[in-house]
Short mmCIF file of C-alpha atoms and ligand atoms in Angstrom, two decimals:
data_model
loop_
_atom_site.label_atom_id
_atom_site.label_comp_id
_atom_site.label_asym_id
_atom_site.label_seq_id
_atom_site.Cartn_x
_atom_site.Cartn_y
_atom_site.Cartn_z
CA MET A 186 157.32 44.00 100.88
CA ASN A 187 157.07 47.73 101.31
CA GLN A 188 153.52 47.87 102.56
CA LYS A 189 152.96 50.42 105.34
CA LEU A 190 151.36 48.89 108.39
CA ALA A 191 148.90 50.88 110.47
CA PHE A 192 149.14 51.18 114.25
CA PRO A 193 146.15 50.13 116.39
CA ASP A 194 143.73 53.08 116.60
CA LEU A 195 143.97 54.73 120.04
CA VAL A 196 141.66 57.63 119.25
CA PRO A 197 138.30 56.23 120.49
CA ASP A 198 139.85 55.32 123.84
CA LEU A 199 141.54 58.71 124.23
CA LYS A 200 138.34 60.56 123.31
CA SER A 201 136.32 58.62 125.87
CA ARG A 202 138.90 59.39 128.57
CA MET A 203 138.93 63.09 127.71
CA PRO A 204 135.47 64.18 126.58
CA GLY A 205 136.35 67.86 127.09
CA LEU A 206 139.31 67.80 124.70
CA ARG A 207 139.09 70.59 122.10
CA GLY A 208 142.11 69.88 119.90
CA ARG A 209 142.19 67.43 116.97
CA LEU A 210 143.18 63.80 117.39
CA ILE A 211 143.93 61.85 114.21
CA ALA A 212 144.86 58.16 114.05
CA ASN A 213 147.63 56.95 111.75
CA GLN A 214 148.34 60.37 110.35
CA SER A 215 151.23 60.51 107.88
CA LEU A 216 154.06 62.70 109.16
CA ALA A 217 156.07 62.92 105.93
CA GLU A 218 154.20 66.09 104.88
CA LEU A 219 155.11 67.71 108.20
CA THR A 220 158.85 67.42 107.58
CA TRP A 221 161.26 69.07 105.19
CA PHE A 222 162.64 65.71 104.06
CA ARG A 223 159.11 64.53 103.15
CA VAL A 224 159.81 60.97 104.28
CA GLY A 225 158.65 58.65 107.01
CA GLY A 226 155.67 56.77 108.36
CA PRO A 227 152.61 57.81 110.36
CA ALA A 228 152.04 58.93 113.91
CA GLN A 229 149.96 56.39 115.80
CA VAL A 230 147.99 59.42 116.95
CA LEU A 231 148.58 63.04 115.96
CA PHE A 232 147.29 65.57 118.50
CA MET A 233 146.98 69.26 117.70
CA PRO A 234 145.99 71.04 120.91
CA GLU A 235 143.75 74.06 120.74
CA ASP A 236 145.70 76.03 123.37
CA LEU A 237 147.90 75.72 126.45
CA GLN A 238 145.07 74.51 128.71
CA ASP A 239 144.01 71.86 126.19
CA LEU A 240 147.61 70.63 125.90
CA SER A 241 148.07 70.49 129.65
CA GLU A 242 144.80 68.58 130.17
CA PHE A 243 145.65 66.14 127.40
CA VAL A 244 149.03 65.13 128.81
CA THR A 245 147.62 65.04 132.35
CA HIS A 246 145.00 62.46 131.33
CA LEU A 247 147.10 60.53 128.82
CA PRO A 248 147.95 57.07 130.22
CA PRO A 249 151.59 57.22 131.38
CA ASP A 250 152.62 54.23 129.25
CA ILE A 251 151.81 56.07 125.99
CA PRO A 252 154.93 57.81 124.69
CA VAL A 253 154.74 61.44 123.61
CA THR A 254 156.86 62.98 120.83
CA VAL A 255 156.76 66.63 119.76
CA VAL A 256 157.32 67.90 116.27
CA GLY A 257 157.75 71.51 115.24
CA LEU A 258 158.12 72.60 111.62
CA GLY A 259 160.06 69.43 110.82
CA SER A 260 163.18 71.16 109.53
CA ASN A 261 165.57 69.15 111.70
CA LEU A 262 163.81 65.84 111.64
CA ILE A 263 163.91 62.38 110.08
CA VAL A 264 160.75 60.40 110.75
CA ARG A 265 161.62 56.74 110.25
CA ASP A 266 159.59 54.68 107.76
CA GLY A 267 157.71 52.61 110.36
CA GLY A 268 156.27 55.74 111.94
CA VAL A 269 156.04 56.89 115.54
CA ALA A 270 154.23 54.86 118.20
CA GLY A 271 152.15 56.72 120.76
CA VAL A 272 151.14 60.35 120.45
CA VAL A 273 152.85 62.95 118.31
CA ILE A 274 152.00 66.50 119.32
CA ARG A 275 152.14 69.40 116.91
CA LEU A 276 151.36 72.90 118.09
CA GLY A 277 149.32 75.11 115.78
CA ARG A 278 147.32 78.33 115.75
CA GLY A 279 146.75 78.45 119.53
CA PHE A 280 150.51 78.82 119.94
CA GLY A 281 151.02 81.30 117.13
CA ASP A 282 150.94 84.71 118.82
CA ILE A 283 153.72 87.28 118.73
CA THR A 284 153.66 90.23 121.14
CA ILE A 285 156.10 93.10 121.36
CA GLU A 286 156.79 93.96 124.99
CA SER A 287 158.52 96.97 126.51
CA GLY A 288 162.30 96.93 126.82
CA ALA A 289 162.87 95.52 123.30
CA ARG A 290 161.37 92.15 124.19
CA ILE A 291 159.32 89.77 122.07
CA ARG A 292 157.04 87.04 123.33
CA ALA A 293 156.39 84.34 120.73
CA GLY A 294 154.37 81.14 120.74
CA ALA A 295 156.22 77.89 120.04
CA ALA A 296 154.47 77.44 116.68
CA VAL A 297 155.63 80.79 115.32
CA PRO A 298 158.22 80.37 112.53
CA ASP A 299 161.58 81.89 113.51
CA VAL A 300 161.49 83.96 110.33
CA LYS A 301 158.27 85.65 111.47
CA VAL A 302 159.89 86.60 114.78
CA ALA A 303 162.84 88.11 112.91
CA ARG A 304 160.45 90.18 110.78
CA ALA A 305 158.36 91.29 113.77
CA ALA A 306 161.56 92.39 115.50
CA GLN A 307 162.58 94.41 112.46
CA ASP A 308 159.14 96.08 112.26
CA ALA A 309 159.43 97.00 115.95
CA ALA A 310 163.01 98.32 115.55
CA ILE A 311 164.40 95.54 117.74
CA ALA A 312 167.93 94.41 116.87
CA GLY A 313 169.69 91.18 117.89
CA LEU A 314 167.15 88.69 116.54
CA SER A 315 168.07 88.78 112.83
CA PHE A 316 169.85 85.44 113.07
CA LEU A 317 166.40 83.85 113.34
CA ARG A 318 165.91 84.86 109.69
CA GLY A 319 168.34 82.08 108.77
CA ILE A 320 166.59 79.21 110.57
CA PRO A 321 163.59 77.64 108.86
CA GLY A 322 162.10 76.09 112.04
CA GLY A 323 159.67 77.31 114.66
CA ILE A 324 160.28 78.81 118.10
CA GLY A 325 159.66 75.44 119.85
CA GLY A 326 162.39 73.85 117.73
CA ALA A 327 164.71 76.82 118.32
CA LEU A 328 164.25 76.40 122.09
CA ARG A 329 164.92 72.64 122.01
CA MET A 330 167.82 72.78 119.54
CA ASN A 331 169.39 76.05 120.72
CA GLY A 332 169.05 77.04 117.10
CA GLY A 333 171.62 79.52 115.89
CA ALA A 334 173.17 81.02 112.80
CA TYR A 335 175.32 83.91 111.71
CA GLY A 336 176.81 84.55 115.12
CA GLY A 337 173.57 84.37 117.15
CA GLU A 338 172.06 81.55 119.15
CA THR A 339 168.79 81.09 121.02
CA LYS A 340 170.68 80.99 124.30
CA ASP A 341 171.98 84.53 123.67
CA VAL A 342 168.48 86.04 123.47
CA LEU A 343 166.26 83.87 125.66
CA ILE A 344 164.91 85.36 128.87
CA GLU A 345 162.57 82.50 129.68
CA ALA A 346 160.65 79.67 128.08
CA ARG A 347 157.35 78.24 129.08
CA GLY A 348 156.33 74.61 128.62
CA VAL A 349 154.21 71.71 129.76
CA ASP A 350 155.78 68.59 131.26
CA ARG A 351 154.58 64.99 130.91
CA GLY A 352 152.58 65.38 134.11
CA GLY A 353 150.65 68.29 132.58
CA ARG A 354 152.30 70.93 134.77
CA ILE A 355 152.86 74.32 133.18
CA ARG A 356 156.44 75.32 133.94
CA THR A 357 158.68 78.30 133.32
CA PHE A 358 162.38 77.92 132.59
CA ALA A 359 164.81 80.79 133.00
CA ASN A 360 167.68 80.87 130.52
CA ALA A 361 170.00 79.14 133.04
CA ASP A 362 167.45 76.34 133.56
CA MET A 363 167.78 75.44 129.87
CA HIS A 364 171.44 74.36 130.40
CA TYR A 365 172.25 75.33 126.86
CA ALA A 366 175.29 74.21 124.90
CA TYR A 367 175.98 74.10 121.16
CA ARG A 368 172.76 72.70 119.57
CA HIS A 369 171.82 71.23 122.92
CA CYS A 370 169.20 72.02 125.55
CA GLY A 371 169.46 70.40 128.96
CA ALA A 372 165.88 71.17 130.09
CA PRO A 373 163.97 67.95 130.87
CA ALA A 374 163.36 65.96 127.68
CA ASP A 375 159.63 65.59 128.40
CA VAL A 376 158.93 69.33 128.28
CA ILE A 377 156.84 70.60 125.39
CA PHE A 378 157.77 74.24 124.96
CA THR A 379 154.83 76.53 124.35
CA GLU A 380 156.28 80.04 124.40
CA ALA A 381 159.50 82.06 124.56
CA LEU A 382 160.30 85.52 125.85
CA LEU A 383 163.23 86.93 123.87
CA GLN A 384 165.44 89.91 124.56
CA GLY A 385 166.60 92.20 121.77
CA ALA A 386 168.04 95.70 121.81
CA PRO A 387 166.78 98.97 120.34
CA GLY A 388 167.89 99.15 116.70
CA ASP A 389 167.40 100.83 113.35
CA PRO A 390 164.85 99.06 111.10
CA ALA A 391 166.81 99.84 107.91
CA ALA A 392 170.02 98.39 109.36
CA ILE A 393 168.15 95.31 110.64
CA SER A 394 166.54 94.86 107.24
CA ALA A 395 169.95 95.08 105.51
CA GLU A 396 171.34 92.48 107.91
CA MET A 397 168.44 90.12 107.19
CA ASP A 398 168.91 90.57 103.43
CA LYS A 399 172.57 89.63 103.83
CA ILE A 400 171.58 86.49 105.72
CA THR A 401 169.06 85.53 103.02
CA GLU A 402 171.62 86.06 100.24
CA SER A 403 174.30 84.12 102.06
CA ARG A 404 171.97 81.19 102.72
CA GLU A 405 170.79 81.07 99.11
CA ALA A 406 174.40 81.06 97.90
CA THR A 407 175.70 78.37 100.25
CA GLN A 408 172.83 76.06 101.29
CA PRO A 409 170.44 73.90 99.24
CA ILE A 410 167.46 75.61 100.88
CA LYS A 411 165.02 74.74 98.11
CA SER A 412 165.71 71.01 98.51
CA ARG A 413 164.10 68.39 100.72
CA THR A 414 166.68 68.47 103.47
CA GLY A 415 167.12 68.68 107.23
CA GLY A 416 169.79 71.38 107.34
CA SER A 417 173.14 70.55 108.91
CA THR A 418 173.18 66.81 109.44
CA PHE A 419 176.02 66.61 111.98
CA LYS A 420 177.23 68.96 114.67
CA ASN A 421 180.61 70.60 114.09
CA PRO A 422 183.11 68.74 116.30
CA PRO A 423 185.07 71.09 118.61
CA GLY A 424 187.43 73.19 116.47
CA ARG A 425 186.42 71.44 113.23
CA LYS A 426 183.83 71.86 110.48
CA ALA A 427 181.71 68.81 109.77
CA TRP A 428 181.46 69.69 106.07
CA GLN A 429 185.25 69.76 105.67
CA LEU A 430 185.60 66.34 107.30
CA ILE A 431 182.84 64.96 105.06
CA ASP A 432 184.45 66.46 101.97
CA ALA A 433 187.88 65.10 102.93
CA ALA A 434 186.31 61.66 103.35
CA GLY A 435 185.18 61.84 99.69
CA CYS A 436 181.47 61.92 100.48
CA ARG A 437 180.37 64.99 98.50
CA GLY A 438 177.60 63.81 96.13
CA LEU A 439 177.52 60.29 97.64
CA LYS A 440 174.17 58.52 97.11
CA VAL A 441 172.18 55.80 98.85
CA GLY A 442 168.90 55.02 97.07
CA GLY A 443 167.11 58.34 96.59
CA ALA A 444 169.26 60.20 99.11
CA GLN A 445 172.36 62.22 98.34
CA VAL A 446 175.02 64.22 100.14
CA SER A 447 174.47 67.74 98.77
CA GLU A 448 177.00 68.83 96.15
CA MET A 449 176.48 72.41 97.33
CA HIS A 450 176.99 71.91 101.08
CA CYS A 451 178.18 68.48 102.07
CA ASN A 452 176.87 68.59 105.64
CA PHE A 453 173.38 68.63 104.09
CA LEU A 454 171.64 65.42 103.00
CA ILE A 455 168.97 65.65 100.32
CA ASN A 456 165.96 63.60 99.33
CA LEU A 457 166.27 63.57 95.53
CA GLY A 458 162.60 62.60 95.24
CA GLY A 459 162.07 58.94 95.98
CA ALA A 460 164.16 58.49 99.12
CA SER A 461 162.95 56.53 102.12
CA ALA A 462 163.90 57.56 105.63
CA ALA A 463 166.11 54.45 105.68
CA ASP A 464 168.00 55.71 102.59
CA ILE A 465 168.69 59.04 104.31
CA GLU A 466 169.70 57.52 107.63
CA THR A 467 171.89 54.88 105.95
CA LEU A 468 173.57 57.60 103.92
CA GLY A 469 174.22 59.55 107.13
CA GLU A 470 175.67 56.48 108.84
CA THR A 471 177.83 55.75 105.77
CA VAL A 472 179.20 59.29 105.94
CA ARG A 473 179.90 58.88 109.68
CA ALA A 474 181.78 55.61 109.04
CA ARG A 475 183.89 57.14 106.24
CA VAL A 476 184.73 60.21 108.31
CA ARG A 477 185.70 57.97 111.21
CA GLU A 478 188.00 55.95 108.88
CA THR A 479 189.68 58.99 107.35
CA SER A 480 189.94 61.34 110.34
CA GLY A 481 189.26 59.25 113.45
CA ILE A 482 186.46 61.68 114.35
CA ASP A 483 183.03 60.46 115.34
CA LEU A 484 180.43 62.85 113.94
CA GLU A 485 177.38 63.39 116.12
CA TRP A 486 173.96 63.68 114.50
CA GLU A 487 172.41 67.15 114.78
CA ILE A 488 169.26 66.03 112.97
CA MET A 489 166.79 64.37 115.32
CA ARG A 490 165.55 60.95 114.27
CA ILE A 491 162.24 59.68 115.61
CA GLY A 492 160.13 56.54 115.21
CA VAL A 493 160.90 53.00 114.15
CA ALA A 494 162.37 51.51 111.00
CA GLN A 495 159.95 49.61 108.79
CA GLY A 496 159.80 45.95 109.85
C1 FAD B 651 167.61 74.49 104.85
C2 FAD B 651 167.83 74.39 106.34
C3 FAD B 651 168.71 75.26 106.96
C4 FAD B 651 168.92 75.21 108.35
N1 FAD B 651 169.79 76.09 108.93
C5 FAD B 651 169.94 76.08 110.28
C6 FAD B 651 170.80 77.03 110.92
O1 FAD B 651 171.40 77.87 110.29
N2 FAD B 651 170.91 76.97 112.28
C7 FAD B 651 170.23 76.05 113.02
O2 FAD B 651 170.34 76.06 114.27
N3 FAD B 651 169.43 75.14 112.43
C8 FAD B 651 169.26 75.13 111.09
N4 FAD B 651 168.44 74.20 110.51
C9 FAD B 651 167.81 73.16 111.34
C10 FAD B 651 166.45 73.53 111.92
O3 FAD B 651 165.82 74.55 111.17
C11 FAD B 651 166.57 73.97 113.40
O4 FAD B 651 167.09 72.95 114.21
C12 FAD B 651 165.21 74.39 113.96
O5 FAD B 651 165.41 75.03 115.22
C13 FAD B 651 164.24 73.23 114.14
O6 FAD B 651 162.96 73.75 114.40
P1 FAD B 651 161.65 72.93 113.95
O7 FAD B 651 160.48 73.72 114.43
O8 FAD B 651 161.67 72.64 112.49
O9 FAD B 651 161.80 71.61 114.81
P2 FAD B 651 161.64 70.09 114.34
O10 FAD B 651 162.59 69.78 113.25
O11 FAD B 651 160.22 69.79 114.09
O12 FAD B 651 162.11 69.36 115.68
C14 FAD B 651 163.47 69.41 116.06
C15 FAD B 651 163.57 68.99 117.53
O13 FAD B 651 162.92 69.96 118.34
C16 FAD B 651 161.91 69.35 119.13
N5 FAD B 651 160.80 70.29 119.25
C17 FAD B 651 160.16 70.95 118.27
N6 FAD B 651 159.18 71.72 118.78
C18 FAD B 651 159.24 71.55 120.11
C19 FAD B 651 158.49 72.08 121.21
N7 FAD B 651 157.47 72.92 121.03
N8 FAD B 651 158.81 71.67 122.46
C20 FAD B 651 159.81 70.80 122.68
N9 FAD B 651 160.56 70.27 121.69
C21 FAD B 651 160.26 70.64 120.42
C22 FAD B 651 161.52 68.08 118.39
O14 FAD B 651 160.99 67.12 119.30
C23 FAD B 651 162.87 67.66 117.83
O15 FAD B 651 163.61 66.99 118.80
C24 FAD B 651 168.22 74.24 109.11
C25 FAD B 651 167.32 73.38 108.49
C26 FAD B 651 167.10 73.46 107.12
C27 FAD B 651 166.12 72.52 106.49
#
């Protein structure tokens, strides 16, 4: 049976513990619409804090046995079909400010789409942030994933990030505290990033605009960006390209249920319409097994997978 089960409703208890809470709490909220893949089950509770103080107070008073998961713009995410137990936090308007600061710096809230930061930088004649034009996530996701494209990475431009830990403490992380590596951030896993301060360099708006146009054209020509996808599925192993290994393993176009390895870019998986999260994850694991058989290389998931499979 494919009936979706609901989690027990935690909202009345949480509201009575935190009468001053200003953000929205919703029980059994579907998460599929919050991801690019458009698959997956509900959050037991979805919390959208009003601002930094609201977020900090919420996690401070949340019983420690309730797990917390953060989602950004859902462009690097598979939510499994059984949904996510505990609280899922999504930052919204209260984390959406962009400020230009002196010295070619930009401060951006974690909910700001990367693309918007790239545009604001161009308007302010700040170079060095155009790569953000190529990443369809938000600043929170860029901080956690060390998002990068076209020769730039978050670690190259980050001065400091601010966030809230599971104890509700507001903390600041200098670039070195993020312990960045390729698509990896070594800051404590419980930190919910709320803001980034980014360093650019003085530049020429026309040249920046031309660079962003090139990035847009290149993405449209090489990536299935209009599909329901999660971007690059696997990290490139050292010295290798994941897509080449996947192609050599004969997986281009491979299907499981409603999920398919993109014909256009075979490190991208696509929901053709009716895929479940299980279809997509099984397809990914099938690709990993075939690549292991043909090349001996173990591909590592870049896409984050959260929640539980449907029972
Ligand atoms: C068409 C397409 C193209 C892409 N191209 C690129 C590319 O060129 N380069 C690249 O790096 N990525 C690319 N991606 C992947 C994705 O856009 C990036 O990983 C992006 O940084 C994820 O941001 P998000 O806001 O969507 O995060 P989500 O997908 O929502 O979350 C990703 C991870 O970040 C965590 N997270 C999100 N917000 C926060 C926060 N505020 N605090 C703490 N943790 C948080 C989540 O818990 C999760 O672990 C692409 C994706 C798509 C769909």
